[in-house]
Amino acid sequence: MNVDNKIIASMKHVYKSFFGVHVLDDVSFELREGEAMALLGENGAGKSTLVKIISGVYTRDSGSMELFGKEVEINLSPKRAQELGVTIIHQELNMCKHLTVAQNIFLGRELCRGHVLNEREMRKRTQEVLEELQITDIAPDTIVGNLQVSKQQMVEIAKAFQTNAKILIMDEPTSALTNKEIERLVAIIKQLKAKGVGIIYISHRLEELRDIVDRVTIMRDGKFITSCNFNDITMDEIIKCMVGREIKEKFPRVSMPKGKKIFSVKNISSDKNVRDVSFDVYEGEILGIAGLMGAGRTETTRAIFGVDKKKSGVIELDGKKIIINCPQDAIRQGVVLAPEDRKKDGLCTKLSIKDNLALPNLDVLCNAFGIVNRKKENDMLNAAVQKLSLKMAGGNKDASSLSGGNQQKLVVAKWLLRESRVIMFDEPTRGIDIAAKVEIYNLMNKLKQEGKGVVFVSSELPEILGIADRIVVLCEGCITGEVLAAEATQEKIMYFATRFSQKKKSAGETV
């Protein structure tokens, strides 16, 4: 990126408040032609509000904004922002899942022949943009809802590419992508930069920035902290600017002696890519489950929890066989799940924080006539705040008002308050900042110290190597390896994660 490239987006002294609370406080920001700018900060730092102003979702209270050298007033119109050349790829995918890939890519910009949709031309142009991006495993006629989340993310990227955006905002674009797809995304970003597109890149995966961004802008508590070339700042300095203090230990580990067996899964199979899975969980340890995208990690937790029907297998808790046919069975037995998609499966975001805590605990909170004991409910809320350091404006606020890290705490809190015996975490740190991640790690360590059974699914190898005490690895729905964390390396994990592919290669088959 040439430092002499012209500025294509500029914000000066911007303020934005919601209900009297400053979320942007005198923020200034610049983006140049042909550069990738990392916009960094903790959850709640103001990043999303800033890019939503640029993309027309919000309007600023005061301050100025220029696009391509001209002061603009987008006035709550994302369509107007898109006409000016601004496109945003949201972290929460904004797709019409019942429509095809081509229909999604041209949504709102449909091609017509007279008064009739020109489906053939839309399919043709979709195929062209997919080929240009070397996305060879997605067809224009595929129904988007039938695609994996990672493929849906690639469709969103193709859609942005097809709009010929001059400013492209990417909010956590790699959170659901495989390593191969991330490599493809990096190549796409380089293509876009070569065409002069300015990219605002938001990510909590700091390790991936070195392959993608030219500069960084860091925010904290709604304020601008610093902006500089990526090569002029270290990772430790970035983290310190983001959180306002030095984080000495990114993966805090608590060592404990291995205790008695708490939980046992024997030969579990389901129709959802789970084949003869067996493992044990002991007191004093965190069991990590690793594997590539599509290996069956999430499906295993869902089968155990009773979301997906099991075809076979036995589950034992404290040496006794238990029957789990549905989530209610699991909850009653003390086996719970903090799911991968906390907003879709873990929370009712339009209900209050207090209601979210109460929902799975009504059997404890209600009297014989089904009336909620409000004192017990308030005591439950206070216990969650104290035990998990839950940060909120009030228990009657919607769960959607919480930051990502505090939403994850809320998902866990509702299970801990009923003294659950086994807690499964599926991608608990996805989309949250580094300080919130450390809080989640400390929470898992605390549960381990309390003698709970802790199962931890993660797609980030440094994370699972840093936190888990023992790791089982899945490949194509089967456990292909097990290793103690003290002896584990990324290479060992990847060997087991590709075990079947290795066998096919050695047999001379195409993989």
Short mmCIF file of C-alpha atoms in Angstrom, two decimals:
data_model
loop_
_atom_site.label_atom_id
_atom_site.label_comp_id
_atom_site.label_asym_id
_atom_site.label_seq_id
_atom_site.Cartn_x
_atom_site.Cartn_y
_atom_site.Cartn_z
CA MET A 1 0.00 0.00 0.00
CA ASN A 2 1.41 3.39 -1.03
CA VAL A 3 1.21 6.01 1.75
CA ASP A 4 0.55 8.57 -0.98
CA ASN A 5 -2.67 6.82 -1.97
CA LYS A 6 -5.62 9.15 -1.64
CA ILE A 7 -7.92 9.07 1.35
CA ILE A 8 -11.29 7.57 0.37
CA ALA A 9 -13.02 7.63 3.77
CA SER A 10 -12.51 10.14 6.54
CA MET A 11 -14.32 10.75 9.83
CA LYS A 12 -13.43 13.65 12.13
CA HIS A 13 -14.54 14.28 15.73
CA VAL A 14 -17.50 11.91 15.48
CA TYR A 15 -19.83 11.44 18.46
CA LYS A 16 -22.61 8.91 18.86
CA SER A 17 -24.78 8.18 21.91
CA PHE A 18 -27.51 5.69 22.71
CA PHE A 19 -29.85 6.56 25.59
CA GLY A 20 -27.37 9.12 26.89
CA VAL A 21 -24.38 6.72 26.83
CA HIS A 22 -21.44 7.74 24.60
CA VAL A 23 -20.45 4.84 22.34
CA LEU A 24 -18.28 7.04 20.10
CA ASP A 25 -16.49 9.91 21.82
CA ASP A 26 -14.56 12.28 19.52
CA VAL A 27 -13.44 9.56 17.10
CA SER A 28 -11.44 10.26 13.94
CA PHE A 29 -10.63 7.67 11.28
CA GLU A 30 -9.07 7.46 7.81
CA LEU A 31 -8.99 4.80 5.10
CA ARG A 32 -6.82 5.01 1.98
CA GLU A 33 -7.30 3.61 -1.49
CA GLY A 34 -5.87 0.10 -1.90
CA GLU A 35 -5.15 -0.56 1.78
CA ALA A 36 -6.47 -3.00 4.34
CA MET A 37 -7.02 -1.26 7.65
CA ALA A 38 -7.51 -3.39 10.78
CA LEU A 39 -10.07 -1.79 13.10
CA LEU A 40 -9.30 -3.28 16.52
CA GLY A 41 -10.68 -3.08 20.04
CA GLU A 42 -12.49 -5.05 22.71
CA ASN A 43 -16.19 -5.85 22.45
CA GLY A 44 -17.95 -2.58 23.24
CA ALA A 45 -15.04 -0.43 22.02
CA GLY A 46 -17.24 1.17 19.34
CA LYS A 47 -15.94 -0.61 16.23
CA SER A 48 -19.34 -1.84 15.02
CA THR A 49 -20.97 1.54 15.63
CA LEU A 50 -18.23 3.26 13.62
CA VAL A 51 -18.59 1.01 10.57
CA LYS A 52 -22.39 1.11 10.80
CA ILE A 53 -22.19 4.90 10.46
CA ILE A 54 -19.94 4.53 7.39
CA SER A 55 -22.31 1.93 5.88
CA GLY A 56 -25.50 3.93 6.57
CA VAL A 57 -27.02 1.78 9.32
CA TYR A 58 -26.61 4.52 11.98
CA THR A 59 -26.31 8.30 11.71
CA ARG A 60 -23.72 10.23 13.72
CA ASP A 61 -24.77 12.79 16.35
CA SER A 62 -22.00 15.22 15.39
CA GLY A 63 -18.73 15.39 13.53
CA SER A 64 -17.98 15.14 9.81
CA MET A 65 -17.68 12.27 7.34
CA GLU A 66 -16.20 12.36 3.86
CA LEU A 67 -16.26 9.66 1.20
CA PHE A 68 -14.01 10.06 -1.84
CA GLY A 69 -13.25 13.66 -0.92
CA LYS A 70 -16.84 14.86 -0.49
CA GLU A 71 -18.72 15.38 2.76
CA VAL A 72 -21.74 13.08 2.82
CA GLU A 73 -24.95 12.57 4.78
CA ILE A 74 -26.07 8.96 4.31
CA ASN A 75 -29.02 9.39 6.70
CA LEU A 76 -29.80 5.83 7.79
CA SER A 77 -29.74 4.45 4.25
CA PRO A 78 -27.53 1.39 3.63
CA LYS A 79 -28.78 1.45 0.03
CA ARG A 80 -27.44 4.99 -0.38
CA ALA A 81 -24.10 3.89 1.14
CA GLN A 82 -23.94 1.02 -1.36
CA GLU A 83 -24.65 3.44 -4.21
CA LEU A 84 -21.68 5.50 -3.01
CA GLY A 85 -19.47 2.38 -3.12
CA VAL A 86 -19.63 1.13 0.49
CA THR A 87 -20.41 -2.55 1.19
CA ILE A 88 -20.36 -4.31 4.56
CA ILE A 89 -20.11 -8.04 5.29
CA HIS A 90 -21.66 -8.44 8.74
CA GLN A 91 -20.44 -10.97 11.29
CA GLU A 92 -24.02 -12.20 11.60
CA LEU A 93 -24.65 -13.38 8.03
CA ASN A 94 -27.46 -11.51 6.30
CA MET A 95 -28.69 -14.12 3.82
CA CYS A 96 -32.07 -15.25 2.48
CA LYS A 97 -31.50 -18.94 3.06
CA HIS A 98 -34.45 -20.12 0.95
CA LEU A 99 -33.01 -18.42 -2.16
CA THR A 100 -30.22 -19.59 -4.44
CA VAL A 101 -26.65 -18.31 -4.41
CA ALA A 102 -27.32 -16.24 -7.55
CA GLN A 103 -30.53 -14.77 -6.13
CA ASN A 104 -28.73 -13.77 -2.93
CA ILE A 105 -25.84 -12.17 -4.79
CA PHE A 106 -28.22 -10.00 -6.84
CA LEU A 107 -30.74 -9.36 -4.04
CA GLY A 108 -31.91 -5.75 -4.30
CA ARG A 109 -30.08 -5.36 -7.63
CA GLU A 110 -31.99 -7.94 -9.67
CA LEU A 111 -31.44 -8.10 -13.42
CA CYS A 112 -34.65 -7.97 -15.46
CA ARG A 113 -35.74 -8.47 -19.03
CA GLY A 114 -38.68 -6.13 -19.20
CA HIS A 115 -40.78 -6.95 -16.12
CA VAL A 116 -39.40 -10.49 -15.77
CA LEU A 117 -36.36 -11.53 -13.75
CA ASN A 118 -33.44 -12.50 -15.96
CA GLU A 119 -32.45 -15.58 -13.94
CA ARG A 120 -30.20 -16.90 -16.69
CA GLU A 121 -28.05 -13.73 -16.78
CA MET A 122 -27.83 -13.61 -12.97
CA ARG A 123 -26.66 -17.22 -12.89
CA LYS A 124 -24.12 -16.49 -15.63
CA ARG A 125 -22.66 -13.46 -13.83
CA THR A 126 -22.64 -15.31 -10.52
CA GLN A 127 -20.65 -18.13 -12.11
CA GLU A 128 -18.21 -15.56 -13.51
CA VAL A 129 -17.57 -13.91 -10.14
CA LEU A 130 -17.20 -17.29 -8.41
CA GLU A 131 -14.65 -18.33 -11.03
CA GLU A 132 -12.80 -15.02 -10.69
CA LEU A 133 -12.53 -15.62 -6.94
CA GLN A 134 -11.59 -19.30 -7.58
CA ILE A 135 -14.54 -20.48 -5.50
CA THR A 136 -15.03 -23.75 -7.31
CA ASP A 137 -17.15 -25.70 -4.84
CA ILE A 138 -20.28 -23.50 -4.89
CA ALA A 139 -22.81 -23.51 -7.75
CA PRO A 140 -25.08 -20.52 -8.60
CA ASP A 141 -28.26 -22.66 -8.32
CA THR A 142 -27.48 -24.02 -4.84
CA ILE A 143 -29.96 -23.05 -2.13
CA VAL A 144 -27.95 -20.99 0.38
CA GLY A 145 -29.61 -22.67 3.38
CA ASN A 146 -28.13 -25.99 2.24
CA LEU A 147 -24.58 -24.65 2.45
CA GLN A 148 -22.28 -24.86 5.48
CA VAL A 149 -21.82 -21.55 7.35
CA SER A 150 -18.30 -21.25 5.93
CA LYS A 151 -19.66 -21.53 2.37
CA GLN A 152 -22.36 -18.96 3.15
CA GLN A 153 -19.57 -16.62 4.26
CA MET A 154 -17.85 -17.08 0.89
CA VAL A 155 -21.15 -16.24 -0.86
CA GLU A 156 -21.29 -12.98 1.13
CA ILE A 157 -17.75 -12.19 -0.01
CA ALA A 158 -18.66 -12.97 -3.63
CA LYS A 159 -21.72 -10.71 -3.30
CA ALA A 160 -19.56 -7.84 -2.08
CA PHE A 161 -17.08 -8.47 -4.90
CA GLN A 162 -19.88 -8.40 -7.49
CA THR A 163 -21.12 -4.99 -6.32
CA ASN A 164 -17.78 -3.45 -7.34
CA ALA A 165 -17.47 -1.85 -3.90
CA LYS A 166 -14.78 0.81 -3.45
CA ILE A 167 -14.91 0.50 0.34
CA LEU A 168 -15.43 -2.97 1.76
CA ILE A 169 -16.04 -3.55 5.47
CA MET A 170 -15.37 -7.08 6.74
CA ASP A 171 -16.60 -7.85 10.28
CA GLU A 172 -15.03 -11.08 11.61
CA PRO A 173 -14.96 -12.64 8.09
CA THR A 174 -12.87 -15.68 9.09
CA SER A 175 -14.84 -16.73 12.19
CA ALA A 176 -16.51 -19.62 10.35
CA LEU A 177 -13.92 -20.34 7.64
CA THR A 178 -11.60 -23.33 7.29
CA ASN A 179 -7.84 -22.77 6.92
CA LYS A 180 -8.10 -23.38 3.18
CA GLU A 181 -10.93 -20.84 2.87
CA ILE A 182 -8.93 -18.30 4.91
CA GLU A 183 -6.08 -18.69 2.42
CA ARG A 184 -8.59 -18.05 -0.37
CA LEU A 185 -9.88 -14.97 1.47
CA VAL A 186 -6.35 -13.58 1.81
CA ALA A 187 -5.89 -13.99 -1.95
CA ILE A 188 -9.24 -12.25 -2.58
CA ILE A 189 -8.24 -9.32 -0.35
CA LYS A 190 -5.01 -8.94 -2.33
CA GLN A 191 -7.07 -8.91 -5.56
CA LEU A 192 -9.32 -6.20 -4.16
CA LYS A 193 -6.43 -4.07 -2.93
CA ALA A 194 -4.79 -4.29 -6.37
CA LYS A 195 -8.03 -2.86 -7.82
CA GLY A 196 -7.81 0.10 -5.38
CA VAL A 197 -10.49 -1.09 -2.98
CA GLY A 198 -10.07 0.13 0.60
CA ILE A 199 -10.83 -2.56 3.19
CA ILE A 200 -11.81 -2.09 6.84
CA TYR A 201 -11.04 -5.39 8.53
CA ILE A 202 -12.44 -6.21 11.99
CA SER A 203 -11.12 -9.33 13.70
CA HIS A 204 -10.30 -10.68 17.15
CA ARG A 205 -7.92 -13.22 15.60
CA LEU A 206 -4.84 -11.02 15.88
CA GLU A 207 -2.47 -13.71 14.56
CA GLU A 208 -4.10 -13.58 11.10
CA LEU A 209 -3.54 -9.83 10.62
CA ARG A 210 0.08 -10.09 9.47
CA ASP A 211 -1.03 -11.73 6.20
CA ILE A 212 -3.83 -9.26 5.54
CA VAL A 213 -3.52 -5.68 6.83
CA ASP A 214 -1.31 -2.68 6.12
CA ARG A 215 -2.30 -0.44 9.02
CA VAL A 216 -4.18 -0.67 12.31
CA THR A 217 -6.57 1.69 14.07
CA ILE A 218 -7.22 0.84 17.72
CA MET A 219 -10.23 1.93 19.79
CA ARG A 220 -11.06 1.56 23.48
CA ASP A 221 -14.23 2.55 25.35
CA GLY A 222 -15.57 4.47 22.36
CA LYS A 223 -12.39 6.53 21.92
CA PHE A 224 -9.64 6.60 19.29
CA ILE A 225 -6.39 5.30 20.82
CA THR A 226 -3.85 5.10 17.98
CA SER A 227 -3.32 4.45 14.28
CA CYS A 228 -0.08 3.21 12.72
CA ASN A 229 1.50 0.89 10.18
CA PHE A 230 1.08 -2.76 11.17
CA ASN A 231 4.83 -3.39 10.89
CA ASP A 232 5.54 -0.59 13.39
CA ILE A 233 3.66 -2.18 16.31
CA THR A 234 4.00 -5.51 18.14
CA MET A 235 1.17 -7.86 19.11
CA ASP A 236 1.77 -7.13 22.79
CA GLU A 237 1.51 -3.38 22.10
CA ILE A 238 -1.74 -3.92 20.15
CA ILE A 239 -3.24 -5.88 23.05
CA LYS A 240 -2.13 -3.27 25.59
CA CYS A 241 -3.72 -0.48 23.51
CA MET A 242 -6.93 -2.49 23.16
CA VAL A 243 -7.43 -3.38 26.83
CA GLY A 244 -5.55 -0.55 28.55
CA ARG A 245 -3.22 -2.92 30.37
CA GLU A 246 -0.75 -5.67 29.64
CA ILE A 247 -2.16 -9.20 29.49
CA LYS A 248 0.70 -11.33 30.70
CA GLU A 249 -0.90 -14.71 30.15
CA LYS A 250 -3.11 -15.22 27.10
CA PHE A 251 -3.84 -18.85 27.99
CA PRO A 252 -3.97 -19.14 31.80
CA ARG A 253 -3.57 -22.76 32.82
CA VAL A 254 -4.38 -24.24 36.23
CA SER A 255 -2.61 -27.52 37.00
CA MET A 256 -4.47 -30.04 39.15
CA PRO A 257 -4.15 -33.75 39.87
CA LYS A 258 -6.44 -35.92 37.76
CA GLY A 259 -9.38 -37.09 39.84
CA LYS A 260 -12.11 -39.66 39.44
CA LYS A 261 -14.03 -40.28 36.24
CA ILE A 262 -17.10 -38.02 36.09
CA PHE A 263 -18.55 -38.56 32.64
CA SER A 264 -18.29 -41.29 30.03
CA VAL A 265 -19.47 -41.36 26.41
CA LYS A 266 -19.39 -44.82 24.83
CA ASN A 267 -19.84 -45.57 21.12
CA ILE A 268 -22.18 -42.64 20.40
CA SER A 269 -23.43 -42.43 16.80
CA SER A 270 -25.98 -40.19 15.10
CA ASP A 271 -27.18 -39.38 11.60
CA LYS A 272 -25.33 -36.04 11.83
CA ASN A 273 -21.70 -37.12 11.21
CA VAL A 274 -21.05 -38.80 14.57
CA ARG A 275 -19.65 -42.33 14.30
CA ASP A 276 -18.84 -44.53 17.27
CA VAL A 277 -17.43 -41.71 19.42
CA SER A 278 -16.12 -42.61 22.90
CA PHE A 279 -14.31 -40.54 25.52
CA ASP A 280 -14.10 -40.00 29.29
CA VAL A 281 -13.98 -36.82 31.36
CA TYR A 282 -12.24 -36.67 34.75
CA GLU A 283 -12.23 -34.30 37.70
CA GLY A 284 -9.37 -31.82 37.61
CA GLU A 285 -9.08 -31.59 33.81
CA ILE A 286 -10.45 -29.77 30.80
CA LEU A 287 -11.04 -32.15 27.88
CA GLY A 288 -10.48 -30.47 24.53
CA ILE A 289 -12.13 -31.64 21.30
CA ALA A 290 -10.25 -30.63 18.15
CA GLY A 291 -10.70 -31.24 14.42
CA LEU A 292 -11.17 -29.45 11.14
CA MET A 293 -14.41 -27.85 10.00
CA GLY A 294 -16.97 -30.60 9.33
CA ALA A 295 -15.14 -33.16 11.50
CA GLY A 296 -18.22 -33.65 13.70
CA ARG A 297 -17.21 -31.69 16.81
CA THR A 298 -20.41 -29.66 17.16
CA GLU A 299 -22.51 -32.64 16.07
CA THR A 300 -20.97 -34.72 18.88
CA THR A 301 -21.96 -32.18 21.54
CA ARG A 302 -25.46 -31.91 20.06
CA ALA A 303 -25.90 -35.70 20.10
CA ILE A 304 -24.78 -35.91 23.74
CA PHE A 305 -27.08 -33.03 24.74
CA GLY A 306 -30.05 -34.61 22.97
CA VAL A 307 -30.52 -31.99 20.24
CA ASP A 308 -29.80 -34.58 17.55
CA LYS A 309 -31.16 -38.11 17.86
CA LYS A 310 -28.64 -40.80 18.76
CA LYS A 311 -28.61 -44.03 16.77
CA SER A 312 -26.59 -45.92 19.38
CA GLY A 313 -24.32 -45.49 22.36
CA VAL A 314 -24.31 -45.18 26.16
CA ILE A 315 -23.74 -42.18 28.43
CA GLU A 316 -22.67 -42.53 32.06
CA LEU A 317 -22.51 -39.87 34.78
CA ASP A 318 -20.64 -40.67 38.00
CA GLY A 319 -20.62 -44.34 37.07
CA LYS A 320 -24.36 -44.63 36.39
CA LYS A 321 -26.03 -44.96 33.01
CA ILE A 322 -28.25 -41.99 32.13
CA ILE A 323 -30.81 -41.63 29.35
CA ILE A 324 -30.72 -38.44 27.24
CA ASN A 325 -33.31 -38.27 24.46
CA CYS A 326 -33.77 -34.49 24.45
CA PRO A 327 -32.12 -31.39 25.99
CA GLN A 328 -34.60 -31.43 28.89
CA ASP A 329 -33.32 -34.90 29.85
CA ALA A 330 -29.73 -33.66 29.74
CA ILE A 331 -30.49 -30.56 31.82
CA ARG A 332 -32.29 -32.59 34.49
CA GLN A 333 -29.32 -34.98 34.68
CA GLY A 334 -26.85 -32.08 35.01
CA VAL A 335 -25.28 -32.28 31.53
CA VAL A 336 -25.46 -28.92 29.71
CA LEU A 337 -24.18 -27.24 26.54
CA ALA A 338 -23.04 -23.69 25.77
CA PRO A 339 -23.65 -23.90 21.98
CA GLU A 340 -21.53 -22.67 19.09
CA ASP A 341 -24.07 -20.06 17.95
CA ARG A 342 -24.94 -18.35 21.22
CA LYS A 343 -27.38 -15.88 19.64
CA LYS A 344 -29.31 -18.51 17.69
CA ASP A 345 -29.21 -21.48 20.07
CA GLY A 346 -28.03 -20.20 23.46
CA LEU A 347 -30.01 -17.02 24.13
CA CYS A 348 -33.33 -15.33 23.50
CA THR A 349 -31.75 -11.97 22.69
CA LYS A 350 -35.05 -10.07 22.65
CA LEU A 351 -35.84 -11.19 26.19
CA SER A 352 -34.25 -9.64 29.28
CA ILE A 353 -31.08 -10.90 30.93
CA LYS A 354 -33.18 -11.96 33.92
CA ASP A 355 -35.62 -13.89 31.70
CA ASN A 356 -32.77 -15.71 29.97
CA LEU A 357 -31.46 -16.87 33.33
CA ALA A 358 -34.94 -17.94 34.44
CA LEU A 359 -36.06 -19.88 31.34
CA PRO A 360 -34.15 -23.16 31.91
CA ASN A 361 -34.61 -22.86 35.69
CA LEU A 362 -38.39 -22.46 35.98
CA ASP A 363 -38.60 -25.80 37.80
CA VAL A 364 -36.49 -24.21 40.55
CA LEU A 365 -38.07 -20.74 40.48
CA CYS A 366 -41.78 -21.62 40.30
CA ASN A 367 -44.07 -22.74 43.10
CA ALA A 368 -46.62 -25.54 42.82
CA PHE A 369 -49.00 -23.23 40.94
CA GLY A 370 -46.40 -22.25 38.32
CA ILE A 371 -45.85 -18.73 39.67
CA VAL A 372 -42.29 -17.39 39.53
CA ASN A 373 -40.76 -16.47 42.89
CA ARG A 374 -39.37 -13.01 42.09
CA LYS A 375 -37.04 -12.99 45.09
CA LYS A 376 -35.45 -16.26 43.92
CA GLU A 377 -35.21 -14.81 40.43
CA ASN A 378 -33.41 -11.67 41.69
CA ASP A 379 -31.14 -13.81 43.88
CA MET A 380 -30.28 -15.87 40.79
CA LEU A 381 -29.38 -12.72 38.85
CA ASN A 382 -27.21 -11.39 41.71
CA ALA A 383 -25.45 -14.77 41.98
CA ALA A 384 -24.68 -14.70 38.22
CA VAL A 385 -23.25 -11.18 38.45
CA GLN A 386 -21.09 -12.12 41.42
CA LYS A 387 -19.94 -15.54 40.24
CA LEU A 388 -19.17 -14.65 36.62
CA SER A 389 -18.47 -10.88 36.87
CA LEU A 390 -21.36 -10.32 34.46
CA LYS A 391 -21.22 -6.70 33.23
CA MET A 392 -24.62 -5.20 32.38
CA ALA A 393 -26.71 -2.06 32.67
CA GLY A 394 -29.48 -3.95 34.48
CA GLY A 395 -31.23 -7.32 34.63
CA ASN A 396 -34.27 -6.00 32.75
CA LYS A 397 -32.20 -5.00 29.70
CA ASP A 398 -32.42 -7.24 26.61
CA ALA A 399 -29.71 -9.88 26.31
CA SER A 400 -28.80 -8.29 22.96
CA SER A 401 -27.49 -5.25 24.90
CA LEU A 402 -24.58 -7.31 26.27
CA SER A 403 -21.16 -7.52 24.64
CA GLY A 404 -20.17 -10.83 23.04
CA GLY A 405 -18.13 -11.91 26.05
CA ASN A 406 -20.93 -11.12 28.48
CA GLN A 407 -23.46 -12.92 26.27
CA GLN A 408 -21.24 -15.99 26.51
CA LYS A 409 -21.11 -15.61 30.30
CA LEU A 410 -24.92 -15.41 30.37
CA VAL A 411 -25.20 -18.66 28.39
CA VAL A 412 -22.98 -20.37 30.96
CA ALA A 413 -24.57 -18.65 34.00
CA LYS A 414 -28.01 -20.16 33.45
CA TRP A 415 -26.48 -23.67 33.70
CA LEU A 416 -24.14 -23.02 36.62
CA LEU A 417 -26.94 -21.66 38.78
CA ARG A 418 -28.54 -25.11 38.83
CA GLU A 419 -25.25 -26.75 39.82
CA SER A 420 -24.80 -28.65 36.54
CA ARG A 421 -22.27 -31.51 36.71
CA VAL A 422 -20.88 -31.48 33.14
CA ILE A 423 -20.55 -28.31 31.04
CA MET A 424 -19.74 -28.55 27.32
CA PHE A 425 -18.40 -25.39 25.66
CA ASP A 426 -18.65 -25.27 21.84
CA GLU A 427 -16.46 -22.48 20.40
CA PRO A 428 -16.99 -20.30 23.50
CA THR A 429 -14.56 -17.57 22.42
CA ARG A 430 -15.71 -17.11 18.83
CA GLY A 431 -16.16 -13.42 18.03
CA ILE A 432 -15.06 -12.05 21.43
CA ASP A 433 -12.03 -9.94 22.28
CA ILE A 434 -8.84 -11.15 23.92
CA ALA A 435 -9.67 -9.85 27.42
CA ALA A 436 -13.09 -11.54 27.30
CA LYS A 437 -11.41 -14.74 26.07
CA VAL A 438 -9.15 -14.78 29.12
CA GLU A 439 -12.22 -14.37 31.34
CA ILE A 440 -13.85 -17.41 29.67
CA TYR A 441 -10.63 -19.43 30.13
CA ASN A 442 -10.52 -18.46 33.81
CA LEU A 443 -14.17 -19.51 34.14
CA MET A 444 -13.38 -22.96 32.72
CA ASN A 445 -10.42 -23.25 35.07
CA LYS A 446 -12.67 -22.34 38.01
CA LEU A 447 -15.17 -25.03 37.01
CA LYS A 448 -12.32 -27.52 36.80
CA GLN A 449 -11.22 -26.56 40.31
CA GLU A 450 -14.78 -27.06 41.56
CA GLY A 451 -14.76 -30.66 40.32
CA LYS A 452 -17.06 -30.09 37.34
CA GLY A 453 -16.66 -31.98 34.09
CA VAL A 454 -15.49 -29.54 31.40
CA VAL A 455 -15.55 -30.32 27.67
CA PHE A 456 -14.13 -27.65 25.35
CA VAL A 457 -14.56 -27.58 21.55
CA SER A 458 -12.39 -25.15 19.59
CA SER A 459 -11.19 -24.70 16.03
CA GLU A 460 -8.26 -22.52 17.16
CA LEU A 461 -5.28 -24.78 17.80
CA PRO A 462 -3.23 -22.35 19.95
CA GLU A 463 -6.28 -21.95 22.18
CA ILE A 464 -6.98 -25.65 22.65
CA LEU A 465 -3.28 -26.39 23.21
CA GLY A 466 -3.12 -23.56 25.73
CA ILE A 467 -6.20 -24.44 27.81
CA ALA A 468 -7.07 -28.15 27.50
CA ASP A 469 -5.34 -30.76 29.68
CA ARG A 470 -6.13 -33.64 27.33
CA ILE A 471 -7.24 -33.47 23.69
CA VAL A 472 -9.27 -35.87 21.54
CA VAL A 473 -9.25 -35.25 17.79
CA LEU A 474 -12.11 -35.93 15.38
CA CYS A 475 -11.95 -36.60 11.65
CA GLU A 476 -15.02 -37.36 9.54
CA GLY A 477 -17.13 -38.06 12.62
CA CYS A 478 -14.69 -40.45 14.31
CA ILE A 479 -12.09 -40.02 17.04
CA THR A 480 -8.73 -40.55 15.36
CA GLY A 481 -6.36 -39.64 18.17
CA GLU A 482 -5.93 -38.62 21.79
CA VAL A 483 -2.99 -36.75 23.31
CA LEU A 484 -2.07 -35.10 26.62
CA ALA A 485 -1.64 -31.34 26.30
CA ALA A 486 1.90 -31.56 27.69
CA GLU A 487 2.84 -33.76 24.71
CA ALA A 488 0.64 -32.07 22.09
CA THR A 489 1.80 -29.97 19.15
CA GLN A 490 -0.10 -28.37 16.28
CA GLU A 491 1.54 -30.90 13.95
CA LYS A 492 0.27 -33.85 16.03
CA ILE A 493 -3.24 -32.43 16.16
CA MET A 494 -3.28 -31.81 12.40
CA TYR A 495 -1.99 -35.34 11.74
CA PHE A 496 -4.93 -36.83 13.62
CA ALA A 497 -7.35 -34.25 12.13
CA THR A 498 -6.45 -35.45 8.62
CA ARG A 499 -6.04 -39.14 9.49
CA PHE A 500 -8.50 -40.46 6.91
CA SER A 501 -7.14 -38.15 4.22
CA GLN A 502 -3.65 -39.49 4.94
CA LYS A 503 -4.90 -43.06 4.60
CA LYS A 504 -6.60 -42.25 1.29
CA LYS A 505 -3.46 -40.60 -0.03
CA SER A 506 -1.31 -43.54 0.97
CA ALA A 507 -3.76 -45.81 -0.85
CA GLY A 508 -3.47 -43.63 -3.94
CA GLU A 509 -7.04 -42.33 -3.82
CA THR A 510 -8.12 -38.83 -4.73
CA VAL A 511 -9.06 -36.67 -1.73
#
